[in-house]
């Protein structure tokens, strides 16, 4: 990277953007790396950097950013530990924080394992060491203090120290509380040279025997260690020495263990710093409402691009294109109209993208990766070098042209300015032609009308202008590509109060060709404004039509949904009726199957089979009329059920009448001969029946009648009845059994007094349909039942 390229980056204010990036980083080294970022010139590298930033933005949307707080450089400490040095508690805690951050980042990176991103490899490469992390954090607490649990020996030493210290305090406390307290300056226990002492008045220093350790500045107080605590203090000092030795041993052990993992820890640190910079790029992207540009080999096309250093709410967004349909852009317009900002926006966004940063532009924006972005912007007049403004610009342009090739973007501000207008314009067009011949993309600003004509008549060169509102004498900062700008000098002078006589005199002095050219520009500007007004009106009408179309489509969709809902509800009710009938038929068919095993007459069972087939056929025909049976969802509740309603029970599909509604909302239902209870959400109100549903119900009632006639039971229980009741019940039972072609039945009368049994046997002797009867055998009920054979 050349010095001129570095200088151009300063001119285009890339360092200010990198300072913004550094503010988003968490670690100090991450901030430093952010400030030292430089544009990549390989399209593959640029693509990879942009993909990393995009991946980080997506991860932040889902789970925020990983934690990098507390990560500090540890390479020096690990190197010293590897050479046998012992690290202090601060250095060990820094290592533990790196391990904790690596563990947290790895968990963060593995959170969304399904979607692969370009930065997954960085998270997977982290090598956290939970064992070493916990060992360090468990051994060191507070600010540089080792915990008692750091080792059993340290815990034992400190336990003895606390006991000895308590003993010393007890002895001194007895002195303070005794008659000797009058010799003390204050009733306190203090320390001198690490030994516990009491402050004694100087005149009573001989009253308390002991060792003098210190004297107050005024000489009025002696700090004396009484003889009674000398031994205990000595023991305490010995324990303190043991404690220090054990602490040194523990720190040395932790240091050696950290050194054994130094390669993994150093790798973790480097990966964390790299991730910190990547997520700083993502945070800056969110802050600037930026996006990832595409890359092109032809040129750049920026949509609604904003200068990143201007406030987003006030910065005017412009569409900027260069290198695709034209390779040179000549920008004209009044001073302070935004020409220089436009140049800087083109250059700065290109540099940002090549640094892997998202750019404040709209979707679909693309840039071309350049090996050099060279700029000559601003007044660089040098008194020390005796260079005028023109000379300074020319000196800079000479250096730019020396480095130019087909992968260079050149930005020239006020090209040809500072000298004779005729010569300056000619020189400017020649410089542009030379740069174009070398294959460079060029964007230049100028005030010269000659360059406007040059841009209009030269293929591959395009005019652009910064819009200016003559009414308000203020620039709008809008860039109009394809339209040369006007100077507006006379209009501005008139608005500022210059007399009309002076303005007309000035106009008369202007060359006729220039007047005609300015008139053409004026007409073009008027036509442009009218076209833009019509475009805005057309766009408004199109938006209104799209909104109306969307509302109409939504209304049609709603009607279709309601129609489908009503049809589904009617079919669900009909299917519930058929399901109930089918369940009843299945139950009867099961009983008929049991009876078939006992059948003795083939013709009777042939009739039964014919009846069953007929029932199945008719049920299937009714179901086919309703269509295929879908696995329908539960129909929605239209309203709560009330007394007198007919409802469908969701679990069984049967219908029932609502007898009453309890205070708690529980329903009392009548379903056939059954009375049941149900909650409101277990039933659906039947609002009305279609013709097909009524026909289905009539058919089901007829079917159930036939099924009941076919479903006679093979036994009757007469226990507890009088003889008259038993005889009547038995007669009805035998009639149903004979109609159903049963050949054997069981009459349960019990043993008791035998009165019911006698009445049963007497009736069976008189009944013509009875072939024979007998008492039950062992296992059949013995004397409590009678087995009857029917003819």
PDB file of C-alpha atoms in Angstrom, residues 182-444:
ATOM      1  CA  UNK A 182      -6.178   2.854  83.718  1.00  0.00           C
ATOM      2  CA  UNK A 183      -2.629   2.607  82.379  1.00  0.00           C
ATOM      3  CA  UNK A 184      -3.824   2.563  78.767  1.00  0.00           C
ATOM      4  CA  UNK A 185      -4.109   5.584  76.514  1.00  0.00           C
ATOM      5  CA  UNK A 186      -7.150   3.934  74.873  1.00  0.00           C
ATOM      6  CA  UNK A 187      -8.992   0.693  75.525  1.00  0.00           C
ATOM      7  CA  UNK A 188      -8.161  -0.784  72.116  1.00  0.00           C
ATOM      8  CA  UNK A 189      -6.088  -3.586  70.599  1.00  0.00           C
ATOM      9  CA  UNK A 190      -3.857  -2.620  67.697  1.00  0.00           C
ATOM     10  CA  UNK A 191      -0.895  -3.947  65.717  1.00  0.00           C
ATOM     11  CA  UNK A 192       2.680  -2.889  65.274  1.00  0.00           C
ATOM     12  CA  UNK A 193       5.141  -4.783  63.048  1.00  0.00           C
ATOM     13  CA  UNK A 194       2.547  -7.503  62.599  1.00  0.00           C
ATOM     14  CA  UNK A 195       2.214  -8.136  66.370  1.00  0.00           C
ATOM     15  CA  UNK A 196      -0.749  -7.356  68.613  1.00  0.00           C
ATOM     16  CA  UNK A 197      -0.072  -4.580  71.160  1.00  0.00           C
ATOM     17  CA  UNK A 198      -1.909  -2.159  73.492  1.00  0.00           C
ATOM     18  CA  UNK A 199      -1.334   1.639  73.711  1.00  0.00           C
ATOM     19  CA  UNK A 200       0.132   2.496  77.184  1.00  0.00           C
ATOM     20  CA  UNK A 201       0.548   5.963  78.614  1.00  0.00           C
ATOM     21  CA  UNK A 202       4.215   6.891  78.754  1.00  0.00           C
ATOM     22  CA  UNK A 203       4.179   7.513  82.488  1.00  0.00           C
ATOM     23  CA  UNK A 204       2.868   3.951  83.102  1.00  0.00           C
ATOM     24  CA  UNK A 205       5.099   2.112  80.660  1.00  0.00           C
ATOM     25  CA  UNK A 206       6.667   0.074  83.465  1.00  0.00           C
ATOM     26  CA  UNK A 207       3.326  -0.939  84.935  1.00  0.00           C
ATOM     27  CA  UNK A 208       2.619  -3.380  82.084  1.00  0.00           C
ATOM     28  CA  UNK A 209       5.614  -5.666  81.515  1.00  0.00           C
ATOM     29  CA  UNK A 210       6.283  -6.485  77.915  1.00  0.00           C
ATOM     30  CA  UNK A 211       8.104  -5.552  74.709  1.00  0.00           C
ATOM     31  CA  UNK A 212       7.948  -1.997  73.346  1.00  0.00           C
ATOM     32  CA  UNK A 213       7.345  -2.057  69.584  1.00  0.00           C
ATOM     33  CA  UNK A 214       6.637   1.583  68.809  1.00  0.00           C
ATOM     34  CA  UNK A 215       6.317   5.079  70.239  1.00  0.00           C
ATOM     35  CA  UNK A 216       3.809   7.741  69.197  1.00  0.00           C
ATOM     36  CA  UNK A 217       5.042  10.917  67.505  1.00  0.00           C
ATOM     37  CA  UNK A 218       4.386  12.988  70.647  1.00  0.00           C
ATOM     38  CA  UNK A 219       6.053  10.416  72.902  1.00  0.00           C
ATOM     39  CA  UNK A 220       2.992  10.186  75.094  1.00  0.00           C
ATOM     40  CA  UNK A 221       2.063   6.627  74.051  1.00  0.00           C
ATOM     41  CA  UNK A 222       4.088   3.396  74.121  1.00  0.00           C
ATOM     42  CA  UNK A 223       2.824   0.441  72.073  1.00  0.00           C
ATOM     43  CA  UNK A 224       3.647  -2.519  74.304  1.00  0.00           C
ATOM     44  CA  UNK A 225       3.264  -6.239  73.640  1.00  0.00           C
ATOM     45  CA  UNK A 226       2.443  -7.739  77.072  1.00  0.00           C
ATOM     46  CA  UNK A 227       4.551 -10.726  78.064  1.00  0.00           C
ATOM     47  CA  UNK A 228       1.413 -12.903  78.231  1.00  0.00           C
ATOM     48  CA  UNK A 229       0.899 -12.700  74.465  1.00  0.00           C
ATOM     49  CA  UNK A 230       4.523 -12.875  73.280  1.00  0.00           C
ATOM     50  CA  UNK A 231       4.399 -16.635  72.842  1.00  0.00           C
ATOM     51  CA  UNK A 232       1.036 -16.509  71.075  1.00  0.00           C
ATOM     52  CA  UNK A 233       2.265 -13.698  68.802  1.00  0.00           C
ATOM     53  CA  UNK A 234       5.355 -15.712  67.973  1.00  0.00           C
ATOM     54  CA  UNK A 235       3.178 -18.675  67.061  1.00  0.00           C
ATOM     55  CA  UNK A 236       1.022 -16.411  64.903  1.00  0.00           C
ATOM     56  CA  UNK A 237       4.078 -15.109  63.054  1.00  0.00           C
ATOM     57  CA  UNK A 238       5.212 -18.670  62.363  1.00  0.00           C
ATOM     58  CA  UNK A 239       1.784 -19.530  60.969  1.00  0.00           C
ATOM     59  CA  UNK A 240       1.861 -16.414  58.777  1.00  0.00           C
ATOM     60  CA  UNK A 241       5.209 -17.503  57.353  1.00  0.00           C
ATOM     61  CA  UNK A 242       3.758 -20.958  56.615  1.00  0.00           C
ATOM     62  CA  UNK A 243       0.751 -19.316  54.963  1.00  0.00           C
ATOM     63  CA  UNK A 244       2.945 -17.230  52.657  1.00  0.00           C
ATOM     64  CA  UNK A 245       4.976 -20.285  51.724  1.00  0.00           C
ATOM     65  CA  UNK A 246       1.829 -22.294  50.942  1.00  0.00           C
ATOM     66  CA  UNK A 247       0.419 -19.426  48.872  1.00  0.00           C
ATOM     67  CA  UNK A 248       3.641 -19.287  46.843  1.00  0.00           C
ATOM     68  CA  UNK A 249       3.414 -23.032  46.276  1.00  0.00           C
ATOM     69  CA  UNK A 250      -0.209 -22.820  45.112  1.00  0.00           C
ATOM     70  CA  UNK A 251       0.535 -19.929  42.735  1.00  0.00           C
ATOM     71  CA  UNK A 252       3.487 -21.808  41.301  1.00  0.00           C
ATOM     72  CA  UNK A 253       1.339 -24.888  40.779  1.00  0.00           C
ATOM     73  CA  UNK A 254      -1.428 -22.909  39.050  1.00  0.00           C
ATOM     74  CA  UNK A 255       1.167 -21.136  36.905  1.00  0.00           C
ATOM     75  CA  UNK A 256       2.721 -24.423  35.797  1.00  0.00           C
ATOM     76  CA  UNK A 257      -0.687 -25.854  34.925  1.00  0.00           C
ATOM     77  CA  UNK A 258      -1.581 -22.738  32.921  1.00  0.00           C
ATOM     78  CA  UNK A 259       1.771 -22.961  31.100  1.00  0.00           C
ATOM     79  CA  UNK A 260       1.001 -26.548  30.069  1.00  0.00           C
ATOM     80  CA  UNK A 261      -2.061 -25.245  28.159  1.00  0.00           C
ATOM     81  CA  UNK A 262      -0.424 -22.068  26.856  1.00  0.00           C
ATOM     82  CA  UNK A 263      -0.908 -22.901  23.157  1.00  0.00           C
ATOM     83  CA  UNK A 264      -4.648 -23.482  23.563  1.00  0.00           C
ATOM     84  CA  UNK A 265      -5.049 -20.375  25.727  1.00  0.00           C
ATOM     85  CA  UNK A 266      -3.109 -18.191  23.276  1.00  0.00           C
ATOM     86  CA  UNK A 267      -5.237 -19.541  20.409  1.00  0.00           C
ATOM     87  CA  UNK A 268      -8.415 -18.797  22.385  1.00  0.00           C
ATOM     88  CA  UNK A 269      -7.249 -15.236  22.994  1.00  0.00           C
ATOM     89  CA  UNK A 270      -6.462 -14.614  19.307  1.00  0.00           C
ATOM     90  CA  UNK A 271      -9.819 -16.062  18.219  1.00  0.00           C
ATOM     91  CA  UNK A 272     -11.682 -13.957  20.796  1.00  0.00           C
ATOM     92  CA  UNK A 273      -9.975 -10.774  19.563  1.00  0.00           C
ATOM     93  CA  UNK A 274     -10.850 -11.636  15.966  1.00  0.00           C
ATOM     94  CA  UNK A 275     -14.472 -12.337  16.925  1.00  0.00           C
ATOM     95  CA  UNK A 276     -14.563  -9.083  18.878  1.00  0.00           C
ATOM     96  CA  UNK A 277     -13.591  -7.144  15.721  1.00  0.00           C
ATOM     97  CA  UNK A 278     -16.103  -9.067  13.584  1.00  0.00           C
ATOM     98  CA  UNK A 279     -18.959  -8.349  15.997  1.00  0.00           C
ATOM     99  CA  UNK A 280     -17.806  -4.726  16.251  1.00  0.00           C
ATOM    100  CA  UNK A 281     -18.326  -4.532  12.475  1.00  0.00           C
ATOM    101  CA  UNK A 282     -21.793  -6.020  12.952  1.00  0.00           C
ATOM    102  CA  UNK A 283     -22.662  -3.507  15.701  1.00  0.00           C
ATOM    103  CA  UNK A 284     -21.510  -0.615  13.514  1.00  0.00           C
ATOM    104  CA  UNK A 285     -23.653  -1.992  10.688  1.00  0.00           C
ATOM    105  CA  UNK A 286     -26.716  -1.904  12.944  1.00  0.00           C
ATOM    106  CA  UNK A 287     -25.857   1.570  14.186  1.00  0.00           C
ATOM    107  CA  UNK A 288     -25.554   2.966  10.642  1.00  0.00           C
ATOM    108  CA  UNK A 289     -28.522   0.945   9.280  1.00  0.00           C
ATOM    109  CA  UNK A 290     -26.064  -0.434   6.744  1.00  0.00           C
ATOM    110  CA  UNK A 291     -26.057  -3.446   4.429  1.00  0.00           C
ATOM    111  CA  UNK A 292     -23.573  -5.733   2.694  1.00  0.00           C
ATOM    112  CA  UNK A 293     -22.850  -4.580  -0.865  1.00  0.00           C
ATOM    113  CA  UNK A 294     -22.362  -6.949  -3.738  1.00  0.00           C
ATOM    114  CA  UNK A 295     -19.091  -7.042  -5.688  1.00  0.00           C
ATOM    115  CA  UNK A 296     -18.794  -6.230  -9.382  1.00  0.00           C
ATOM    116  CA  UNK A 297     -15.927  -6.379 -11.845  1.00  0.00           C
ATOM    117  CA  UNK A 298     -17.359  -3.517 -13.918  1.00  0.00           C
ATOM    118  CA  UNK A 299     -17.980  -0.679 -11.509  1.00  0.00           C
ATOM    119  CA  UNK A 300     -19.976   0.604  -8.584  1.00  0.00           C
ATOM    120  CA  UNK A 301     -23.716   1.206  -8.301  1.00  0.00           C
ATOM    121  CA  UNK A 302     -24.814   2.690  -4.984  1.00  0.00           C
ATOM    122  CA  UNK A 303     -28.513   3.010  -4.252  1.00  0.00           C
ATOM    123  CA  UNK A 304     -29.684   5.605  -1.734  1.00  0.00           C
ATOM    124  CA  UNK A 305     -26.136   5.969  -0.464  1.00  0.00           C
ATOM    125  CA  UNK A 306     -25.435   8.182   2.560  1.00  0.00           C
ATOM    126  CA  UNK A 307     -22.155   9.592   3.844  1.00  0.00           C
ATOM    127  CA  UNK A 308     -21.455   7.548   7.022  1.00  0.00           C
ATOM    128  CA  UNK A 309     -20.161  10.529   9.014  1.00  0.00           C
ATOM    129  CA  UNK A 310     -23.309  12.628   8.501  1.00  0.00           C
ATOM    130  CA  UNK A 311     -26.326  12.217  10.833  1.00  0.00           C
ATOM    131  CA  UNK A 312     -28.562   9.502   9.315  1.00  0.00           C
ATOM    132  CA  UNK A 313     -31.729  11.529   9.912  1.00  0.00           C
ATOM    133  CA  UNK A 314     -30.503  14.586   7.998  1.00  0.00           C
ATOM    134  CA  UNK A 315     -28.137  13.074   5.412  1.00  0.00           C
ATOM    135  CA  UNK A 316     -29.592  13.087   1.884  1.00  0.00           C
ATOM    136  CA  UNK A 317     -29.449   9.685   0.175  1.00  0.00           C
ATOM    137  CA  UNK A 318     -28.369   9.617  -3.472  1.00  0.00           C
ATOM    138  CA  UNK A 319     -28.037   7.032  -6.220  1.00  0.00           C
ATOM    139  CA  UNK A 320     -24.441   6.917  -7.457  1.00  0.00           C
ATOM    140  CA  UNK A 321     -23.184   4.936 -10.441  1.00  0.00           C
ATOM    141  CA  UNK A 322     -19.753   4.735 -12.031  1.00  0.00           C
ATOM    142  CA  UNK A 323     -17.973   2.234 -14.271  1.00  0.00           C
ATOM    143  CA  UNK A 324     -20.921   0.281 -15.689  1.00  0.00           C
ATOM    144  CA  UNK A 325     -22.423   2.424 -18.498  1.00  0.00           C
ATOM    145  CA  UNK A 326     -19.884   5.231 -18.079  1.00  0.00           C
ATOM    146  CA  UNK A 327     -16.452   5.342 -16.435  1.00  0.00           C
ATOM    147  CA  UNK A 328     -16.268   9.078 -15.705  1.00  0.00           C
ATOM    148  CA  UNK A 329     -18.644  11.333 -13.798  1.00  0.00           C
ATOM    149  CA  UNK A 330     -18.327  15.143 -14.016  1.00  0.00           C
ATOM    150  CA  UNK A 331     -20.211  16.801 -11.149  1.00  0.00           C
ATOM    151  CA  UNK A 332     -21.113  20.490 -11.368  1.00  0.00           C
ATOM    152  CA  UNK A 333     -23.134  22.872  -9.259  1.00  0.00           C
ATOM    153  CA  UNK A 334     -22.797  25.777  -6.812  1.00  0.00           C
ATOM    154  CA  UNK A 335     -20.470  25.855  -3.846  1.00  0.00           C
ATOM    155  CA  UNK A 336     -21.684  24.114  -0.644  1.00  0.00           C
ATOM    156  CA  UNK A 337     -24.092  22.134  -2.802  1.00  0.00           C
ATOM    157  CA  UNK A 338     -22.703  18.725  -1.899  1.00  0.00           C
ATOM    158  CA  UNK A 339     -20.223  18.055  -4.721  1.00  0.00           C
ATOM    159  CA  UNK A 340     -17.304  17.269  -2.406  1.00  0.00           C
ATOM    160  CA  UNK A 341     -19.519  15.161  -0.113  1.00  0.00           C
ATOM    161  CA  UNK A 342     -20.556  13.136  -3.163  1.00  0.00           C
ATOM    162  CA  UNK A 343     -16.911  12.469  -4.067  1.00  0.00           C
ATOM    163  CA  UNK A 344     -16.088  11.444  -0.514  1.00  0.00           C
ATOM    164  CA  UNK A 345     -19.160   9.189  -0.334  1.00  0.00           C
ATOM    165  CA  UNK A 346     -18.060   7.291  -3.463  1.00  0.00           C
ATOM    166  CA  UNK A 347     -14.510   6.822  -2.159  1.00  0.00           C
ATOM    167  CA  UNK A 348     -15.309   6.199   1.494  1.00  0.00           C
ATOM    168  CA  UNK A 349     -18.009   3.571   0.856  1.00  0.00           C
ATOM    169  CA  UNK A 350     -15.627   1.743  -1.471  1.00  0.00           C
ATOM    170  CA  UNK A 351     -12.904   1.715   1.218  1.00  0.00           C
ATOM    171  CA  UNK A 352     -15.365   0.628   3.924  1.00  0.00           C
ATOM    172  CA  UNK A 353     -16.580  -2.319   1.865  1.00  0.00           C
ATOM    173  CA  UNK A 354     -12.995  -3.403   1.194  1.00  0.00           C
ATOM    174  CA  UNK A 355     -12.394  -3.330   4.968  1.00  0.00           C
ATOM    175  CA  UNK A 356     -15.286  -5.770   5.420  1.00  0.00           C
ATOM    176  CA  UNK A 357     -17.698  -3.098   6.694  1.00  0.00           C
ATOM    177  CA  UNK A 358     -21.303  -2.830   5.658  1.00  0.00           C
ATOM    178  CA  UNK A 359     -22.133   0.455   3.931  1.00  0.00           C
ATOM    179  CA  UNK A 360     -25.046   2.872   4.533  1.00  0.00           C
ATOM    180  CA  UNK A 361     -26.822   2.230   1.239  1.00  0.00           C
ATOM    181  CA  UNK A 362     -29.906   0.466  -0.085  1.00  0.00           C
ATOM    182  CA  UNK A 363     -30.342  -3.140  -1.164  1.00  0.00           C
ATOM    183  CA  UNK A 364     -28.815  -4.014  -4.503  1.00  0.00           C
ATOM    184  CA  UNK A 365     -25.810  -1.741  -4.088  1.00  0.00           C
ATOM    185  CA  UNK A 366     -22.544  -3.047  -5.535  1.00  0.00           C
ATOM    186  CA  UNK A 367     -18.932  -1.841  -5.486  1.00  0.00           C
ATOM    187  CA  UNK A 368     -15.827  -2.662  -7.481  1.00  0.00           C
ATOM    188  CA  UNK A 369     -12.765  -3.798  -5.533  1.00  0.00           C
ATOM    189  CA  UNK A 370      -9.954  -1.366  -6.346  1.00  0.00           C
ATOM    190  CA  UNK A 371      -6.259  -1.772  -5.687  1.00  0.00           C
ATOM    191  CA  UNK A 372      -6.020   1.965  -5.134  1.00  0.00           C
ATOM    192  CA  UNK A 373      -8.469   4.739  -4.307  1.00  0.00           C
ATOM    193  CA  UNK A 374      -6.611   8.004  -4.953  1.00  0.00           C
ATOM    194  CA  UNK A 375      -8.094  11.380  -4.117  1.00  0.00           C
ATOM    195  CA  UNK A 376      -7.169  15.032  -4.616  1.00  0.00           C
ATOM    196  CA  UNK A 377      -9.660  16.883  -2.451  1.00  0.00           C
ATOM    197  CA  UNK A 378      -9.291  20.159  -0.563  1.00  0.00           C
ATOM    198  CA  UNK A 379      -6.982  23.141  -0.656  1.00  0.00           C
ATOM    199  CA  UNK A 380      -3.393  22.073   0.017  1.00  0.00           C
ATOM    200  CA  UNK A 381      -1.667  25.410  -0.570  1.00  0.00           C
ATOM    201  CA  UNK A 382       1.807  25.278   1.002  1.00  0.00           C
ATOM    202  CA  UNK A 383       3.597  28.472   1.987  1.00  0.00           C
ATOM    203  CA  UNK A 384       6.637  26.534   3.148  1.00  0.00           C
ATOM    204  CA  UNK A 385       7.075  24.938  -0.265  1.00  0.00           C
ATOM    205  CA  UNK A 386       6.085  28.145  -2.146  1.00  0.00           C
ATOM    206  CA  UNK A 387       3.221  26.235  -3.840  1.00  0.00           C
ATOM    207  CA  UNK A 388      -0.016  27.924  -4.868  1.00  0.00           C
ATOM    208  CA  UNK A 389      -3.349  26.119  -4.745  1.00  0.00           C
ATOM    209  CA  UNK A 390      -3.078  25.254  -8.442  1.00  0.00           C
ATOM    210  CA  UNK A 391       0.533  24.073  -8.096  1.00  0.00           C
ATOM    211  CA  UNK A 392      -0.329  21.938  -5.080  1.00  0.00           C
ATOM    212  CA  UNK A 393      -3.221  20.259  -6.923  1.00  0.00           C
ATOM    213  CA  UNK A 394      -1.127  19.636 -10.020  1.00  0.00           C
ATOM    214  CA  UNK A 395       1.705  18.147  -7.960  1.00  0.00           C
ATOM    215  CA  UNK A 396      -0.753  15.750  -6.315  1.00  0.00           C
ATOM    216  CA  UNK A 397      -2.394  14.834  -9.636  1.00  0.00           C
ATOM    217  CA  UNK A 398       0.990  14.049 -11.173  1.00  0.00           C
ATOM    218  CA  UNK A 399       1.636  11.516  -8.424  1.00  0.00           C
ATOM    219  CA  UNK A 400      -1.857  10.055  -8.829  1.00  0.00           C
ATOM    220  CA  UNK A 401      -1.445   9.545 -12.571  1.00  0.00           C
ATOM    221  CA  UNK A 402       1.889   7.804 -11.994  1.00  0.00           C
ATOM    222  CA  UNK A 403       0.141   5.126  -9.882  1.00  0.00           C
ATOM    223  CA  UNK A 404      -2.998   4.804 -11.994  1.00  0.00           C
ATOM    224  CA  UNK A 405      -4.010   1.583 -13.755  1.00  0.00           C
ATOM    225  CA  UNK A 406      -7.261  -0.214 -14.675  1.00  0.00           C
ATOM    226  CA  UNK A 407      -7.951  -1.082 -10.992  1.00  0.00           C
ATOM    227  CA  UNK A 408      -7.807   2.508  -9.713  1.00  0.00           C
ATOM    228  CA  UNK A 409     -10.603   4.838  -8.596  1.00  0.00           C
ATOM    229  CA  UNK A 410      -9.633   8.536  -8.954  1.00  0.00           C
ATOM    230  CA  UNK A 411     -11.502  11.326  -7.174  1.00  0.00           C
ATOM    231  CA  UNK A 412     -10.635  14.916  -8.195  1.00  0.00           C
ATOM    232  CA  UNK A 413     -12.159  17.978  -6.528  1.00  0.00           C
ATOM    233  CA  UNK A 414     -12.323  21.330  -8.416  1.00  0.00           C
ATOM    234  CA  UNK A 415     -10.257  19.920 -11.263  1.00  0.00           C
ATOM    235  CA  UNK A 416      -8.387  22.658 -13.139  1.00  0.00           C
ATOM    236  CA  UNK A 417      -9.246  25.336 -10.608  1.00  0.00           C
ATOM    237  CA  UNK A 418      -6.947  28.094  -9.412  1.00  0.00           C
ATOM    238  CA  UNK A 419      -5.750  29.213 -12.866  1.00  0.00           C
ATOM    239  CA  UNK A 420      -7.011  30.773 -16.096  1.00  0.00           C
ATOM    240  CA  UNK A 421     -10.483  29.306 -16.809  1.00  0.00           C
ATOM    241  CA  UNK A 422      -9.812  28.543 -20.469  1.00  0.00           C
ATOM    242  CA  UNK A 423      -6.491  26.851 -19.809  1.00  0.00           C
ATOM    243  CA  UNK A 424      -7.781  25.177 -16.631  1.00  0.00           C
ATOM    244  CA  UNK A 425     -10.769  23.635 -18.473  1.00  0.00           C
ATOM    245  CA  UNK A 426      -8.570  22.374 -21.300  1.00  0.00           C
ATOM    246  CA  UNK A 427      -6.085  20.904 -18.835  1.00  0.00           C
ATOM    247  CA  UNK A 428      -8.874  19.260 -16.835  1.00  0.00           C
ATOM    248  CA  UNK A 429     -10.376  17.498 -19.868  1.00  0.00           C
ATOM    249  CA  UNK A 430      -6.896  16.319 -20.924  1.00  0.00           C
ATOM    250  CA  UNK A 431      -6.207  14.894 -17.455  1.00  0.00           C
ATOM    251  CA  UNK A 432      -9.521  13.020 -17.494  1.00  0.00           C
ATOM    252  CA  UNK A 433      -8.839  11.602 -20.949  1.00  0.00           C
ATOM    253  CA  UNK A 434      -5.389  10.391 -19.865  1.00  0.00           C
ATOM    254  CA  UNK A 435      -6.745   8.707 -16.715  1.00  0.00           C
ATOM    255  CA  UNK A 436      -9.474   7.041 -18.785  1.00  0.00           C
ATOM    256  CA  UNK A 437      -6.897   5.763 -21.252  1.00  0.00           C
ATOM    257  CA  UNK A 438      -5.185   3.990 -18.349  1.00  0.00           C
ATOM    258  CA  UNK A 439      -8.475   2.213 -17.505  1.00  0.00           C
ATOM    259  CA  UNK A 440      -9.295   4.112 -14.310  1.00  0.00           C
ATOM    260  CA  UNK A 441     -12.724   5.142 -13.052  1.00  0.00           C
ATOM    261  CA  UNK A 442     -12.869   8.934 -12.517  1.00  0.00           C
ATOM    262  CA  UNK A 443     -15.213  11.206 -10.596  1.00  0.00           C
ATOM    263  CA  UNK A 444     -14.438  14.935 -10.718  1.00  0.00           C
TER     264      UNK A 444
END
